[in-house]
Tab-separated table of C-alpha atoms in Angstrom:
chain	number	residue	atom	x	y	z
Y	250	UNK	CA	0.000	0.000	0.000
Y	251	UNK	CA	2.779	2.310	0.442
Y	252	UNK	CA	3.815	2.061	-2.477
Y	253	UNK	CA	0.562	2.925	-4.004
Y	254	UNK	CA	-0.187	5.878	-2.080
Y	255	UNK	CA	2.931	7.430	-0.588
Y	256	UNK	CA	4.649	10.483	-2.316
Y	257	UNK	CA	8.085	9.510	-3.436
Y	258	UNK	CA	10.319	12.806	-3.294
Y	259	UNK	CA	14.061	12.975	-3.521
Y	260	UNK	CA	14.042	15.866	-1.037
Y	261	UNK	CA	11.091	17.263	0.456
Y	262	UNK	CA	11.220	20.919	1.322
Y	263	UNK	CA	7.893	21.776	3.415
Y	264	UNK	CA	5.491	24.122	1.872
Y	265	UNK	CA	4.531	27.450	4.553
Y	266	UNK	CA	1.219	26.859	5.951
Y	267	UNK	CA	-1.643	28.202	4.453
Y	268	UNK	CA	-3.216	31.036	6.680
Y	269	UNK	CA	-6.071	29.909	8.813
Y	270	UNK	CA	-9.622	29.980	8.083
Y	271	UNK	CA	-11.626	31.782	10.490
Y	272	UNK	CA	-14.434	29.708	11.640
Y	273	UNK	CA	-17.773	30.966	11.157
Y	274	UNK	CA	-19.525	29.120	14.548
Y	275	UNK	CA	-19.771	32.488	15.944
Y	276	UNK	CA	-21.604	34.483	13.228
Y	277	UNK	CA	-24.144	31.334	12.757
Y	278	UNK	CA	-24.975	31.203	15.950
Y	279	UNK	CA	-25.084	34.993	16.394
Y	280	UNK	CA	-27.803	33.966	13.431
Y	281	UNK	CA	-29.891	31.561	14.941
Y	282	UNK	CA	-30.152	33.189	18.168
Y	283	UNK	CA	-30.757	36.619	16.249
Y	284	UNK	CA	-33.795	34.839	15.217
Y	285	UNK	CA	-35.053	33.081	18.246
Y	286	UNK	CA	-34.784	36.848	19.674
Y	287	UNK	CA	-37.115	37.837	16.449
Y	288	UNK	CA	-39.584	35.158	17.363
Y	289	UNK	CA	-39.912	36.831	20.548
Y	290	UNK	CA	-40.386	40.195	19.184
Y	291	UNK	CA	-43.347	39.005	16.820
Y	292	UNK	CA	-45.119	37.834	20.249
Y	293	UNK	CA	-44.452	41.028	21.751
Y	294	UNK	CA	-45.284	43.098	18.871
Y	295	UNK	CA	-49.010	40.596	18.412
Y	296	UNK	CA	-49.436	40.814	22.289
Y	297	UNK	CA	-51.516	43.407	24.084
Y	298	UNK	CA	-52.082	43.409	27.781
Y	299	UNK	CA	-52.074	39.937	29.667
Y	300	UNK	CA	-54.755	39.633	31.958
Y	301	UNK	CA	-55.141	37.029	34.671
Y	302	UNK	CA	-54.049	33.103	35.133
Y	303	UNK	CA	-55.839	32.222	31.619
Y	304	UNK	CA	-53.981	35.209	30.045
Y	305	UNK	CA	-50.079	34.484	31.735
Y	306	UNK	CA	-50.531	30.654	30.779
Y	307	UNK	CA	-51.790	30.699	27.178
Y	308	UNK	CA	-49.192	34.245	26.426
Y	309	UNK	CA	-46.640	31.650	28.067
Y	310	UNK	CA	-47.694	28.774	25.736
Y	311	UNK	CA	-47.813	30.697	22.328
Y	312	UNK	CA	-44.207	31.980	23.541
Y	313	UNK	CA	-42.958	28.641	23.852
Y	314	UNK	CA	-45.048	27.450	20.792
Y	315	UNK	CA	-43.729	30.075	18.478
Y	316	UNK	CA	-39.981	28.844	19.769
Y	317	UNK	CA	-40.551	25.353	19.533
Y	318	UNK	CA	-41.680	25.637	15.461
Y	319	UNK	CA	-38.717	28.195	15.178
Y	320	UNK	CA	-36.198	25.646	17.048
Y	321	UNK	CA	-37.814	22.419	14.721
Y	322	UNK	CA	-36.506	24.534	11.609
Y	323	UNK	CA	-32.761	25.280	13.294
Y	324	UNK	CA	-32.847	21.205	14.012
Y	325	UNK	CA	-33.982	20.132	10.364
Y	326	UNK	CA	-31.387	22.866	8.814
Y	327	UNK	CA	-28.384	21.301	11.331
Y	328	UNK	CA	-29.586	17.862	9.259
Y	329	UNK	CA	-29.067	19.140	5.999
Y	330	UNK	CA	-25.147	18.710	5.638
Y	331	UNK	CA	-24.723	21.772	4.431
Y	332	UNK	CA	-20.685	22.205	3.221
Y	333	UNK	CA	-20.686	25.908	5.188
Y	334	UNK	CA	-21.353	23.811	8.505
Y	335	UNK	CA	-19.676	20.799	8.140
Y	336	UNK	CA	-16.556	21.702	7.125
Y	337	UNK	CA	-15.624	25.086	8.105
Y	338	UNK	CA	-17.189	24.509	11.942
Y	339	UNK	CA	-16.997	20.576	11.728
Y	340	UNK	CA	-19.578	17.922	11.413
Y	341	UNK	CA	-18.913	16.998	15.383
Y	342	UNK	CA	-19.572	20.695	16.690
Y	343	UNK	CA	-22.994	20.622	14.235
Y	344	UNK	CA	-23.483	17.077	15.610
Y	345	UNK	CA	-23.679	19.118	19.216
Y	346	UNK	CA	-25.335	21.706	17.876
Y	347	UNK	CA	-28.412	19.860	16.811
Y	348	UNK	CA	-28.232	17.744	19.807
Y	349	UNK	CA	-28.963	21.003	21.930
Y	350	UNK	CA	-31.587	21.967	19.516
Y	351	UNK	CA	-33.039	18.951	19.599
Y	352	UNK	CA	-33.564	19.334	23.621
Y	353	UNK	CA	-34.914	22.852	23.304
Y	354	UNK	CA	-37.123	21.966	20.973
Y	355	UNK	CA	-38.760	18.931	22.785
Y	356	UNK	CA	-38.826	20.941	26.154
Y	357	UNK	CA	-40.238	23.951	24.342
Y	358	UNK	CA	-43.179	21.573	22.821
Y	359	UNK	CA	-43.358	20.222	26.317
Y	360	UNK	CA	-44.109	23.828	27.606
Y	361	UNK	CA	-45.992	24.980	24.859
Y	362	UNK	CA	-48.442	21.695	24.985
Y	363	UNK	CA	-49.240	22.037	28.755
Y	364	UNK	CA	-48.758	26.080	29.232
Y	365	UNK	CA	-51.826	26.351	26.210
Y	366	UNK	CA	-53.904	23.270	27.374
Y	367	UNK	CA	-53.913	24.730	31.228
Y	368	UNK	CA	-54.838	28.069	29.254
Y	369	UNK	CA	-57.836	27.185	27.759
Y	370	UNK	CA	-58.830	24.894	30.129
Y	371	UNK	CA	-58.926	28.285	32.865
Y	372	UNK	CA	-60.077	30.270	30.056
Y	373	UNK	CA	-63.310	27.786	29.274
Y	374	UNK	CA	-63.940	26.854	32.529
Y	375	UNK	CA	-63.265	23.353	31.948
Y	376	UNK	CA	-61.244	20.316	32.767
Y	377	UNK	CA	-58.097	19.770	30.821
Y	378	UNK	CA	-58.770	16.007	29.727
Y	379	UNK	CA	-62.006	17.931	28.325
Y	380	UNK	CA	-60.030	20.538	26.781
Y	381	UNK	CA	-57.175	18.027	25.002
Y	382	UNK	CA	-60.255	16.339	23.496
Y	383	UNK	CA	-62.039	19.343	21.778
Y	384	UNK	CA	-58.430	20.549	20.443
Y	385	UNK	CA	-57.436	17.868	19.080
Y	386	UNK	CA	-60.521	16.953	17.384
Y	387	UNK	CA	-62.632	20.034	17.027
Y	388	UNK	CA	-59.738	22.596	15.793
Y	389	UNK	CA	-58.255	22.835	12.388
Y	390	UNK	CA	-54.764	20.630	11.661
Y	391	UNK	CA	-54.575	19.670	14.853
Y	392	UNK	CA	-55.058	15.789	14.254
Y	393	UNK	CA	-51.863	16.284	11.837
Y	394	UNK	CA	-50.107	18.134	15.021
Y	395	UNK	CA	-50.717	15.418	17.464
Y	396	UNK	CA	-49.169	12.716	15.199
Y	397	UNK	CA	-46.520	15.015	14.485
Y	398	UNK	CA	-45.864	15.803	17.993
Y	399	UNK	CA	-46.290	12.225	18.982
Y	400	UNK	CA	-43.385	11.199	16.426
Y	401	UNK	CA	-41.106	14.363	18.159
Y	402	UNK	CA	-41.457	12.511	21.407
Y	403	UNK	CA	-40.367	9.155	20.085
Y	404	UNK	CA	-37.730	10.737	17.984
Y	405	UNK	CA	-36.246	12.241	21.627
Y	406	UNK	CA	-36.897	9.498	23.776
Y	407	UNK	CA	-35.020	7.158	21.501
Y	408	UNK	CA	-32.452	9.679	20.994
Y	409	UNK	CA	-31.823	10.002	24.637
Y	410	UNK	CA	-28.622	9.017	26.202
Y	411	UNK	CA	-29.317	6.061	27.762
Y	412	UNK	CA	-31.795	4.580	25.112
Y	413	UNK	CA	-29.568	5.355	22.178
Y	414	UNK	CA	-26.888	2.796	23.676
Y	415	UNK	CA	-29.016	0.107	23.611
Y	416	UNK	CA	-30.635	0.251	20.433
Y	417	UNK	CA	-28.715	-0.387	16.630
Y	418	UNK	CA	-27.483	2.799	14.942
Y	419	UNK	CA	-29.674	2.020	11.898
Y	420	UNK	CA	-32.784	1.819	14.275
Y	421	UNK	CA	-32.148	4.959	15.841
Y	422	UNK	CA	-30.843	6.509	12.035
Y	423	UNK	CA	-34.073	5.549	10.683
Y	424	UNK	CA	-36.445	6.943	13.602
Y	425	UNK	CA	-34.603	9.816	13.598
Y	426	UNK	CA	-35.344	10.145	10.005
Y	427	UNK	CA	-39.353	10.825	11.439
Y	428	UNK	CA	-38.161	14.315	12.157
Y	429	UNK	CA	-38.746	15.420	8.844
Y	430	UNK	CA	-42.586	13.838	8.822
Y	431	UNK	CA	-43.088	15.325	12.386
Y	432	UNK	CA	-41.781	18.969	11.170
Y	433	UNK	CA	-44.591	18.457	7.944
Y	434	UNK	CA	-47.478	17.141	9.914
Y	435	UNK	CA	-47.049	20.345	12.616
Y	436	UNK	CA	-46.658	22.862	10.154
Y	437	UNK	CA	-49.909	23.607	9.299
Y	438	UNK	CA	-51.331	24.343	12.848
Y	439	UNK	CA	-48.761	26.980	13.309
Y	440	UNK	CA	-50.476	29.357	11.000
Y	441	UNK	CA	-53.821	28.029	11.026
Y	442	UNK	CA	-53.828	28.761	14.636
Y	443	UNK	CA	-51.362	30.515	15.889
Y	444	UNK	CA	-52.568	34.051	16.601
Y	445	UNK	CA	-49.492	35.831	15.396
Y	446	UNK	CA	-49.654	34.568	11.977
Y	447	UNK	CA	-53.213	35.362	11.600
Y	448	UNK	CA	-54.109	38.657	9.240
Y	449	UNK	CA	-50.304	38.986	9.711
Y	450	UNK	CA	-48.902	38.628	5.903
Y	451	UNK	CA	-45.326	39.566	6.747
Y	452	UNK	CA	-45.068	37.158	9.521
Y	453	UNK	CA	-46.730	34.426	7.713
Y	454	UNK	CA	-43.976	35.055	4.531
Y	455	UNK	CA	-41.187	35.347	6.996
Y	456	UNK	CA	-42.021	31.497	8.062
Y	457	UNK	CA	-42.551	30.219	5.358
Y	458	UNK	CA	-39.304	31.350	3.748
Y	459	UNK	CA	-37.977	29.758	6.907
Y	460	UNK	CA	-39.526	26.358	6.566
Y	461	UNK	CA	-39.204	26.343	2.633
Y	462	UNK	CA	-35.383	27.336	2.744
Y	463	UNK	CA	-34.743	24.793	5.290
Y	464	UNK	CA	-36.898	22.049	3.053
Y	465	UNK	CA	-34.534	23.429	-0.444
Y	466	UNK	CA	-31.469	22.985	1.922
Y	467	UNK	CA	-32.186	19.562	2.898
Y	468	UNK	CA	-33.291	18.747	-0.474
Y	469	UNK	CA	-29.981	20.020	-2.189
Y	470	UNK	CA	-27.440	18.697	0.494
Y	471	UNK	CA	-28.486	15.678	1.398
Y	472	UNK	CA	-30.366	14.326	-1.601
Y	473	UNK	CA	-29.718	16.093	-4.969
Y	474	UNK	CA	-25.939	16.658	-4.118
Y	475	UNK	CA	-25.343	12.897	-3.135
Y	476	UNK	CA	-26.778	11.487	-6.518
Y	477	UNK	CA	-24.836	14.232	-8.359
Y	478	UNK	CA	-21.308	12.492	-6.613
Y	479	UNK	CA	-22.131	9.214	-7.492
Y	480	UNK	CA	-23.238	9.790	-11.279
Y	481	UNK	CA	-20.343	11.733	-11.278
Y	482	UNK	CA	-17.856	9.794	-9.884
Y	483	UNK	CA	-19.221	5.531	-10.395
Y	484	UNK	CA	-17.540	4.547	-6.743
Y	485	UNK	CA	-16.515	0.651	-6.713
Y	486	UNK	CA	-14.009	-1.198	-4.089
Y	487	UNK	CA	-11.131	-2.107	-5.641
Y	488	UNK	CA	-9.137	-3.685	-3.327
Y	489	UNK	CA	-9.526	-4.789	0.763
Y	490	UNK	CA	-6.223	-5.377	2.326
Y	491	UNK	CA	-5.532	-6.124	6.300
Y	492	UNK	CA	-3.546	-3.828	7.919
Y	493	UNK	CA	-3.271	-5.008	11.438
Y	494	UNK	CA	-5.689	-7.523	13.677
Y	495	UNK	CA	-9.274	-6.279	13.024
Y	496	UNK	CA	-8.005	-3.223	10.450
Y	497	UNK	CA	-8.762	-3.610	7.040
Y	498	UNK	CA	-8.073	-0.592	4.712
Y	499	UNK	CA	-10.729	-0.308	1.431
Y	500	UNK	CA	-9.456	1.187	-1.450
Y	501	UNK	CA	-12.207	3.111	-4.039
Y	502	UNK	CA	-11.911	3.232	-7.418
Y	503	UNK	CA	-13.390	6.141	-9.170
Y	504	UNK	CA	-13.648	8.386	-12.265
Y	505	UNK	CA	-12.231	12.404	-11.740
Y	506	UNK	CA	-12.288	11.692	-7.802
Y	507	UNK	CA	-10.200	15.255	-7.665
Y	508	UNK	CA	-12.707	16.640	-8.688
Y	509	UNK	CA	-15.003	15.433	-5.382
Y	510	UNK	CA	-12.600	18.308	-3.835
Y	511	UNK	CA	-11.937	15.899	-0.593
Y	512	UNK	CA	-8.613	16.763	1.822
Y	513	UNK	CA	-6.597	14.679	4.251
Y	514	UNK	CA	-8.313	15.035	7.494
Y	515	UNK	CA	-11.651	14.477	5.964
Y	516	UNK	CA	-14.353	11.511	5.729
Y	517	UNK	CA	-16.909	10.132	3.763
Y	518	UNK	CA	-20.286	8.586	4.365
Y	519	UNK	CA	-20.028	5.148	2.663
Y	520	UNK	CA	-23.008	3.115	2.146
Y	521	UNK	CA	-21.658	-0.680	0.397
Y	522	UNK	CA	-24.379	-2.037	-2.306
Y	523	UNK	CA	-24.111	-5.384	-1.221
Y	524	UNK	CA	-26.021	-7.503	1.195
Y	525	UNK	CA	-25.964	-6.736	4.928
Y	526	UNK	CA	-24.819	-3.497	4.356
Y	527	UNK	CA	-26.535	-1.451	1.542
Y	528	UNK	CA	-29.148	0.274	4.348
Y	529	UNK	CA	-26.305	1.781	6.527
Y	530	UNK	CA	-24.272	4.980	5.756
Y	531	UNK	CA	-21.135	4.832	8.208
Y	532	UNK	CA	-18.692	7.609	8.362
Y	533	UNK	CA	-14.655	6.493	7.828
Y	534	UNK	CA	-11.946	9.005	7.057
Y	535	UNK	CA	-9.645	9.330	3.821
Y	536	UNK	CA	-6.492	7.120	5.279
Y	537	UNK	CA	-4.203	8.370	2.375
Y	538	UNK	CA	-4.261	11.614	0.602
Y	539	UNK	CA	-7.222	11.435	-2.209
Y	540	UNK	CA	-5.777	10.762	-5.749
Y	541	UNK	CA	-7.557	11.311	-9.376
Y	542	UNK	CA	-8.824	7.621	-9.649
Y	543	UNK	CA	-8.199	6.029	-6.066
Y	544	UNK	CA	-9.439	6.821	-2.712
Y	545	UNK	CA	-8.666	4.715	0.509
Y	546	UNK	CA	-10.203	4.284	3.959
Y	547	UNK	CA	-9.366	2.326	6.990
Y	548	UNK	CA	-11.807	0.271	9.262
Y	549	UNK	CA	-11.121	-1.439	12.105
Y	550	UNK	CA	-13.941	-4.270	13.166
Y	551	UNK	CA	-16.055	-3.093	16.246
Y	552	UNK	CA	-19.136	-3.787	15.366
Y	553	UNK	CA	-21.224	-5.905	12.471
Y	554	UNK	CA	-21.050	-3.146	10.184
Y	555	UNK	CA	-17.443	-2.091	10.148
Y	556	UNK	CA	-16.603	-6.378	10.848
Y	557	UNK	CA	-18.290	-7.094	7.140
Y	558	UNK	CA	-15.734	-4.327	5.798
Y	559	UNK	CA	-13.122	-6.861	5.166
Y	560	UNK	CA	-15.634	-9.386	3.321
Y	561	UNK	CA	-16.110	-6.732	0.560
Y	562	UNK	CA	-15.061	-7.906	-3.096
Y	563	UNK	CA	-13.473	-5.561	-5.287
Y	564	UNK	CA	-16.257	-4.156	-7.987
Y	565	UNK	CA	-18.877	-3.899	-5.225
Y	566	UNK	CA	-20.940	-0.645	-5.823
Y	567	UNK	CA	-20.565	1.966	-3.142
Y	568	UNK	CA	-22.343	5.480	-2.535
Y	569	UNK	CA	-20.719	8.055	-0.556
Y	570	UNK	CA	-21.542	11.638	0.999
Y	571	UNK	CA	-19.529	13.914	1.583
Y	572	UNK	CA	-16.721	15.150	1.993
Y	573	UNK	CA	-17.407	16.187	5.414
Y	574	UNK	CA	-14.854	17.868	8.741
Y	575	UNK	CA	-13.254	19.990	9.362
Y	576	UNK	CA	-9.907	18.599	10.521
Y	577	UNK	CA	-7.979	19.955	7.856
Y	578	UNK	CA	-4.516	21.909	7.162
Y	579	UNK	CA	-6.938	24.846	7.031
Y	580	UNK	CA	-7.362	24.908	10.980
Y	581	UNK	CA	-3.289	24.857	11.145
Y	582	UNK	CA	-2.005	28.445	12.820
Y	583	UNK	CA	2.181	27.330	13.288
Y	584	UNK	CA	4.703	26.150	11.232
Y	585	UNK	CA	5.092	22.797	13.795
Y	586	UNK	CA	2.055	20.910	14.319
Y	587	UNK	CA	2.127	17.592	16.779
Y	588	UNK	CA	-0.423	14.631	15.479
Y	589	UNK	CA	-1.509	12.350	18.099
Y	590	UNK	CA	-3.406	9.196	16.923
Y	591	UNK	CA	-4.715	6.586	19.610
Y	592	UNK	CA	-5.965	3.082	17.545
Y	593	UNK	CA	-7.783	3.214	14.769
Y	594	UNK	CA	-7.694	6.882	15.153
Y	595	UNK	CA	-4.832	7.035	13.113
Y	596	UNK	CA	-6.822	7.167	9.451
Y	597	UNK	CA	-7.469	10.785	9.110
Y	598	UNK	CA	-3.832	11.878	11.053
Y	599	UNK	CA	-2.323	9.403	8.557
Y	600	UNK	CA	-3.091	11.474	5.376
Y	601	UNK	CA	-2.252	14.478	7.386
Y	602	UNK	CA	1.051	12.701	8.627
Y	603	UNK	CA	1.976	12.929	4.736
Y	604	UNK	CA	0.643	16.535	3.662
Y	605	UNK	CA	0.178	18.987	6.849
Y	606	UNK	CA	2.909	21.766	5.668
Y	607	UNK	CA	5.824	22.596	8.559
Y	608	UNK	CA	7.491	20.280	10.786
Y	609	UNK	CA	5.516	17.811	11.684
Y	610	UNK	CA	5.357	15.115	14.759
Y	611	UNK	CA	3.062	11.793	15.199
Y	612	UNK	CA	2.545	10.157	18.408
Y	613	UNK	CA	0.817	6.557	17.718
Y	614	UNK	CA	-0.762	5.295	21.097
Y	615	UNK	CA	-1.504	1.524	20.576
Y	616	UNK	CA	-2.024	-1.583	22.991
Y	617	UNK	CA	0.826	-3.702	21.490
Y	618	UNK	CA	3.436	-3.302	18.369
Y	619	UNK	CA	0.999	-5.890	16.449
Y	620	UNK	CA	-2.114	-2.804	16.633
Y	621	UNK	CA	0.293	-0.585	15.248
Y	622	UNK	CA	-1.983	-0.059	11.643
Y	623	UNK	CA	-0.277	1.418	8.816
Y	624	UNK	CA	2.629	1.524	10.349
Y	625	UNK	CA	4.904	0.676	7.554
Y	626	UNK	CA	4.035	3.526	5.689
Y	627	UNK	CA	4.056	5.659	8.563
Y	628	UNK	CA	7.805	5.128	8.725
Y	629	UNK	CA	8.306	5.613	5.349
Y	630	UNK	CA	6.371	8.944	4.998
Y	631	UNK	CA	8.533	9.849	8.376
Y	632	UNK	CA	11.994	9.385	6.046
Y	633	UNK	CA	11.379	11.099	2.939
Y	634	UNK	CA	9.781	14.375	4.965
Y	635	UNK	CA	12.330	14.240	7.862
Y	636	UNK	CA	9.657	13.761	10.081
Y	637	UNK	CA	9.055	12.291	13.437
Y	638	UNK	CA	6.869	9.025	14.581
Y	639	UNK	CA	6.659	8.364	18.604
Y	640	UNK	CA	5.163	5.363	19.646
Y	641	UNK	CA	2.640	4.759	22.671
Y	642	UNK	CA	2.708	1.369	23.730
Y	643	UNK	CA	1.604	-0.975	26.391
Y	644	UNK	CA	4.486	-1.938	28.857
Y	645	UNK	CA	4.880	-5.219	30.616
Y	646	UNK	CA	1.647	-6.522	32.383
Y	647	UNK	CA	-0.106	-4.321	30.031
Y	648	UNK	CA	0.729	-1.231	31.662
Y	649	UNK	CA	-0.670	1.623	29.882
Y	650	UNK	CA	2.215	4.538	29.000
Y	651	UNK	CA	1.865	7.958	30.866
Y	652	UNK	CA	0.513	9.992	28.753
Y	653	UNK	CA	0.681	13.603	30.722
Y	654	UNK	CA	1.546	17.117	30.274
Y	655	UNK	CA	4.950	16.507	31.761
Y	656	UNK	CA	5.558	13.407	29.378
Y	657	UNK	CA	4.194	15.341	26.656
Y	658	UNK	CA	6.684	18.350	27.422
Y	659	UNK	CA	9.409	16.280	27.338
Y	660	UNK	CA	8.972	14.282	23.991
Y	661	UNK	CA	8.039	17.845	22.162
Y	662	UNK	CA	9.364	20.189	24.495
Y	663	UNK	CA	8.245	23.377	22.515
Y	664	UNK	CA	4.821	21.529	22.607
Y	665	UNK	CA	3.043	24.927	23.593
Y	666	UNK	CA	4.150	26.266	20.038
Y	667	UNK	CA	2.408	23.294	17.879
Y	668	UNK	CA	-0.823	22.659	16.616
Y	669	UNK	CA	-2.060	19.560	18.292
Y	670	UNK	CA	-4.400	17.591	16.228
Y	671	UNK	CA	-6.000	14.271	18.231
Y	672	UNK	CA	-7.906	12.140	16.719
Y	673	UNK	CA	-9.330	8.627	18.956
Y	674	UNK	CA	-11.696	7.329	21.217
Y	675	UNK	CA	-13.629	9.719	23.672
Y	676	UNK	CA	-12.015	9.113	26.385
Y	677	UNK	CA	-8.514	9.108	25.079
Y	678	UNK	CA	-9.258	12.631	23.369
Y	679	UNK	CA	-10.939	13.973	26.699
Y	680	UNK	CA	-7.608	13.128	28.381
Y	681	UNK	CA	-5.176	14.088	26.014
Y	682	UNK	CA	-6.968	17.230	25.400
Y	683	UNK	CA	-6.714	17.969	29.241
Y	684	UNK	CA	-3.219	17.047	29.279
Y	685	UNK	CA	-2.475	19.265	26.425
Y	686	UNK	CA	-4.327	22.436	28.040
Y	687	UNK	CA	-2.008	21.584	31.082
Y	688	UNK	CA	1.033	21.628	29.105
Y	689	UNK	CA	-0.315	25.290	27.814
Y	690	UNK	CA	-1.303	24.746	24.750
Y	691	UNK	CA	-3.732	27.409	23.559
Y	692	UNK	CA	-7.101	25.968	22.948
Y	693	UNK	CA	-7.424	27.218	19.608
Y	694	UNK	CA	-3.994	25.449	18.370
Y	695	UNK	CA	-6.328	21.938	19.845
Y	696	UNK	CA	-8.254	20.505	16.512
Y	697	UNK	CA	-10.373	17.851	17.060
Y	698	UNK	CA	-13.218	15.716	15.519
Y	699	UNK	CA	-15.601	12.910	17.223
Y	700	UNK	CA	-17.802	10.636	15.325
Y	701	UNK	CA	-19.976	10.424	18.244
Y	702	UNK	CA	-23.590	11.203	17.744
C-alpha cells in the first residue's frame, strides 16, 4: 500500500502553511439566536395586555409554541449537511449543535403543549382532559399536530442518552429520520392557529421562507448533491487489504475523484451495495491523501457493520456523501504541528502525517506493536519528509504509558508552540486534550473531531 499511495520525493522541502480559516460558529450562531430573539419580538409586537391566570398561561404557551416551530426549523437545517457547517465549523460541533436543539425543541413543545392546554382549560372553565379532546378533534390541523408531535417525542426518547446505547445505529438513524414527517405534519397548525400569523402577511412570509429554505437545503445537500457524486464519480471497491488484527483498509476506485474536492483530514459517508450493508451509511476518514482515480479508507472491526468491511469484493458498488470535517490543514495556525493518533484513530492523522505543511510530529498510542496499523508507511512517509513518529505502547503486564503534560513536554518540548491535532476514542481525546491544556497549549492550536452522535 505504500507504495501505491505514498509520495516519493528525492528531497522534500515543506510548503509554509496556508493562513487559517476563520471559523464561522460564531456568526451562525449569532444567526440563529438573532432569530429566536425575532420570534420573541413578533409575540411582543401581536401581544396586548395579559390579563389574569388564563392570560399568563396561554401568552406563556404561544411563547414557547412560536420557539418550539422556530427551534424544529434550526434542528432540520443542522440535518441538511450543508458544506458551510460541516466543514468550516466541523460535522462533530454541528453534531452538538443539533443535539442542543433537539432538547430545546422537545422541552419547548413540552411547555408549549401544557402552558396552552392549562390556558384554555382556565379560560373555558373546563377540565383539561375535556379541553385536550375538543383541540385535538374540534380545531383545524390539529389531528396532523398530534401525530406530528407524537413522532417528536419518540424521535427524543429514543435519541436520549441512555436509550440510544441500547438500540442499533440504523434503528435509531431511521427513527430519527421521522423528524422530517413530524416537522410536515405540525406545520400547518402553526399558521392556522397561531394568533401571530393570523391577518399577519409579513409574519406568515417570513415562516414560510424559513420552513421552505430549510426544506430546499435539505433537499440540495443531502439528496440532490449525493446522486450528483455518485453519477459523477461511479464509486466501486477495488481492493480490501488487512492492515493489522481487526483493520482492514478499502481502497475506491473512481472516475475524476479530484474533482469530489476531498482533503486529508476528511471523511466520507459510505453506504456498500451489497447484502448486509446497503441500508447503513457509516462515516470512515480518507487514510491516504485522495488521488484522481483512487481513494482509501481504513476500518477497524467493532461492530457488524465495520466487521463485514473486510468481506467486501473488489467491484462492489458503493455510494458516498460527503466530503465532510473539518480537521484539515486549514485549521493549522504554526509552522510545527504535533499529530496524536490513539488506535484506529490514526486514518485521518495518517493522510495528514503525509501533507500537513511545517514540521511535523506523530505520536501513535496503541495496545501492542501488532495494533500498530499502517505503520509501515508511517515510517516511510517519516523518512522522505524528515519527520518524526513516537510510539505509545503498552508496557509489561499491560501497563498503559503515561501519557501527561509533563511526558508530553518532554517528547516535544516546545509543545506549547504546535498545533495539536488528536484524533481517537472519547475518552482518550478527553484526556489528552486535558493534558495538552495543562502543558499550555492554547485551545485554539487543539483541533479535534468525534464521530460520536
Amino acid at each position: 500500500m505504500t507504495t501505491v499511495y505514498a509520495q516519493r520525493r528525492s528531497a522534500h522541502t515543506p510548503p509554509a502553511p496556508p493562513a487559517p480559516r476563520r471559523s464561522p460558529a460564531g456568526p451562525v450562531l449569532a444567526v440563529l439566536w438573532g432569530g429566536a430573539a425575532a420570534v420573541i419580538a413578533l409575540w411582543w409586537h401581536d401581544t396586548g395586555s395579559v390579563v389574569g391566570t388564563a392570560g399568563w398561561l396561554t401568552g406563556a404557551g404561544r411563547i414557547a409554541g412560536l420557539l418550539s416551530g422556530y427551534a424544529c426549523a434550526v434542528l432540520v437545517g443542522l440535518m441538511a449537511r450543508v458544506p458551510l457547517l460541516e466543514r468550516r465549523i466541523g460535522s462533530d460541533r454541528v453534531a452538538r449543535w443539533h443535539a442542543m436543539a433537539g432538547r430545546y425543541t422537545i422541552c419547548l413543545l413540552v411547555a408549549h403543549v401544557v402552558l396552552i392546554l392549562l390556558g384554555y382549560a382556565a379560560q373555558d372553565g373546563s377540565s383539561v382532559l375535556d379541553e385536550t379532546l375538543t383541540v385535538v378533534l374540534d380545531y383545524p390541523e390539529m389531528l396532523k399536530a398530534t401525530a406530528g408531535t407524537v413522532i417528536l417525542f419518540a424521535v427524543g426518547f429514543v435519541s436520549a442518552r441512555a436509550v440510544r446505547r441500547r438500540v442499533s445505529h440504523e434503528f435509531w438513524y431511521y427513527v430519527h429520520l421521522l423528524t422530517y414527517a413530524a416537522v410536515f405534519l405540525s406545520f400547518g397548525h402553526q399558521l392556522a392557529l397561531g394568533s401571530d400569523f393570523t391577518g399577519n402577511r409579513p409574519a406568515q412570509t417570513a415562516w414560510y421562507a424559513l420552513y421552505l429554505g430549510v426544506a430546499a437545503l435539505v433537499g440540495w445537500f443531502r439528496i440532490l448533491a449525493p446522486v450528483r457524486l455518485n453519477l459523477r464519480h461511479r464509486l466501486r471497491v477495488d481492493s480490501v487489504h488487512k492492515e493489522a488484527p481487526g483493520v482492514y483498509s478499502v481502497v475506491i476506485r473512481g472516475r475524476r475523484l479530484h474533482e469530489m474536492g476531498a482533503q486529508p483530514g476528511q471523511y466520507l459517508r459510505w453506504r456498500f451495495l451489497t447484502e448486509g450493508m446497503r441500508w447503513t451509511a457509516t462515516p470512515y476518514s480518507l487514510s491516504a491523501p485522495p488521488r484522481p482515480d483512487l481513494l482509501r479508507i481504513t476500518v477497524k472491526a467493532l461492530g457488524d457493520h465495520s466487521a463485514a468491511v473486510a468481506l467486501l469484493r473488489p467491484g462492489t458498488r458503493v455510494w458516498a456523501e460527503g466530503p465532510y470535517g473539518a480537521l484539515t490543514a486549514e485549521r493549522q495556525t504554526s509552522h510545527k504541528s504535533l499529530l496524536i493518533a490513539g488506535g484506529v484513530g490514526i486514518t485521518p492523522l495518517r493522510a495528514l502525517f503525509e501533507t500537513l505543511p511545517g514540521d511535523v510530529t506523530l505520536l501513535y498510542r496503541a495496545r501492542t506493536a501488532e495494533d500498530l496499523a499502517l505503520g509501515v508507511e508511517l515510517e516511510a512517509v517519516a523518512r522522505w519528509r524528515g519527520a518524526k513518529v513516537l510510539y505509545a505502547l503498552n508496557g509489561p503486564h499491560d501497563r498503559r504509558p503515561d501519557l501527561t503534560a509533563h511526558s508530553l513536554r518532554a517528547a516535544v518540548p516546545d509543545l506549547d508552540a504546535h498545533d495539536v491535532y488528536l484524533c481517537g476514542p472519547h475518552g482518550f481525546a478527553r484526556d489528552l486534550y486535558e493534558a495538552l491544556r495543562t502543558a499550555g497549549v492554547p485551545d485554539r492550536r487543539i483541533h479535534h473531531e468525534s464521530f460520536e452522535l
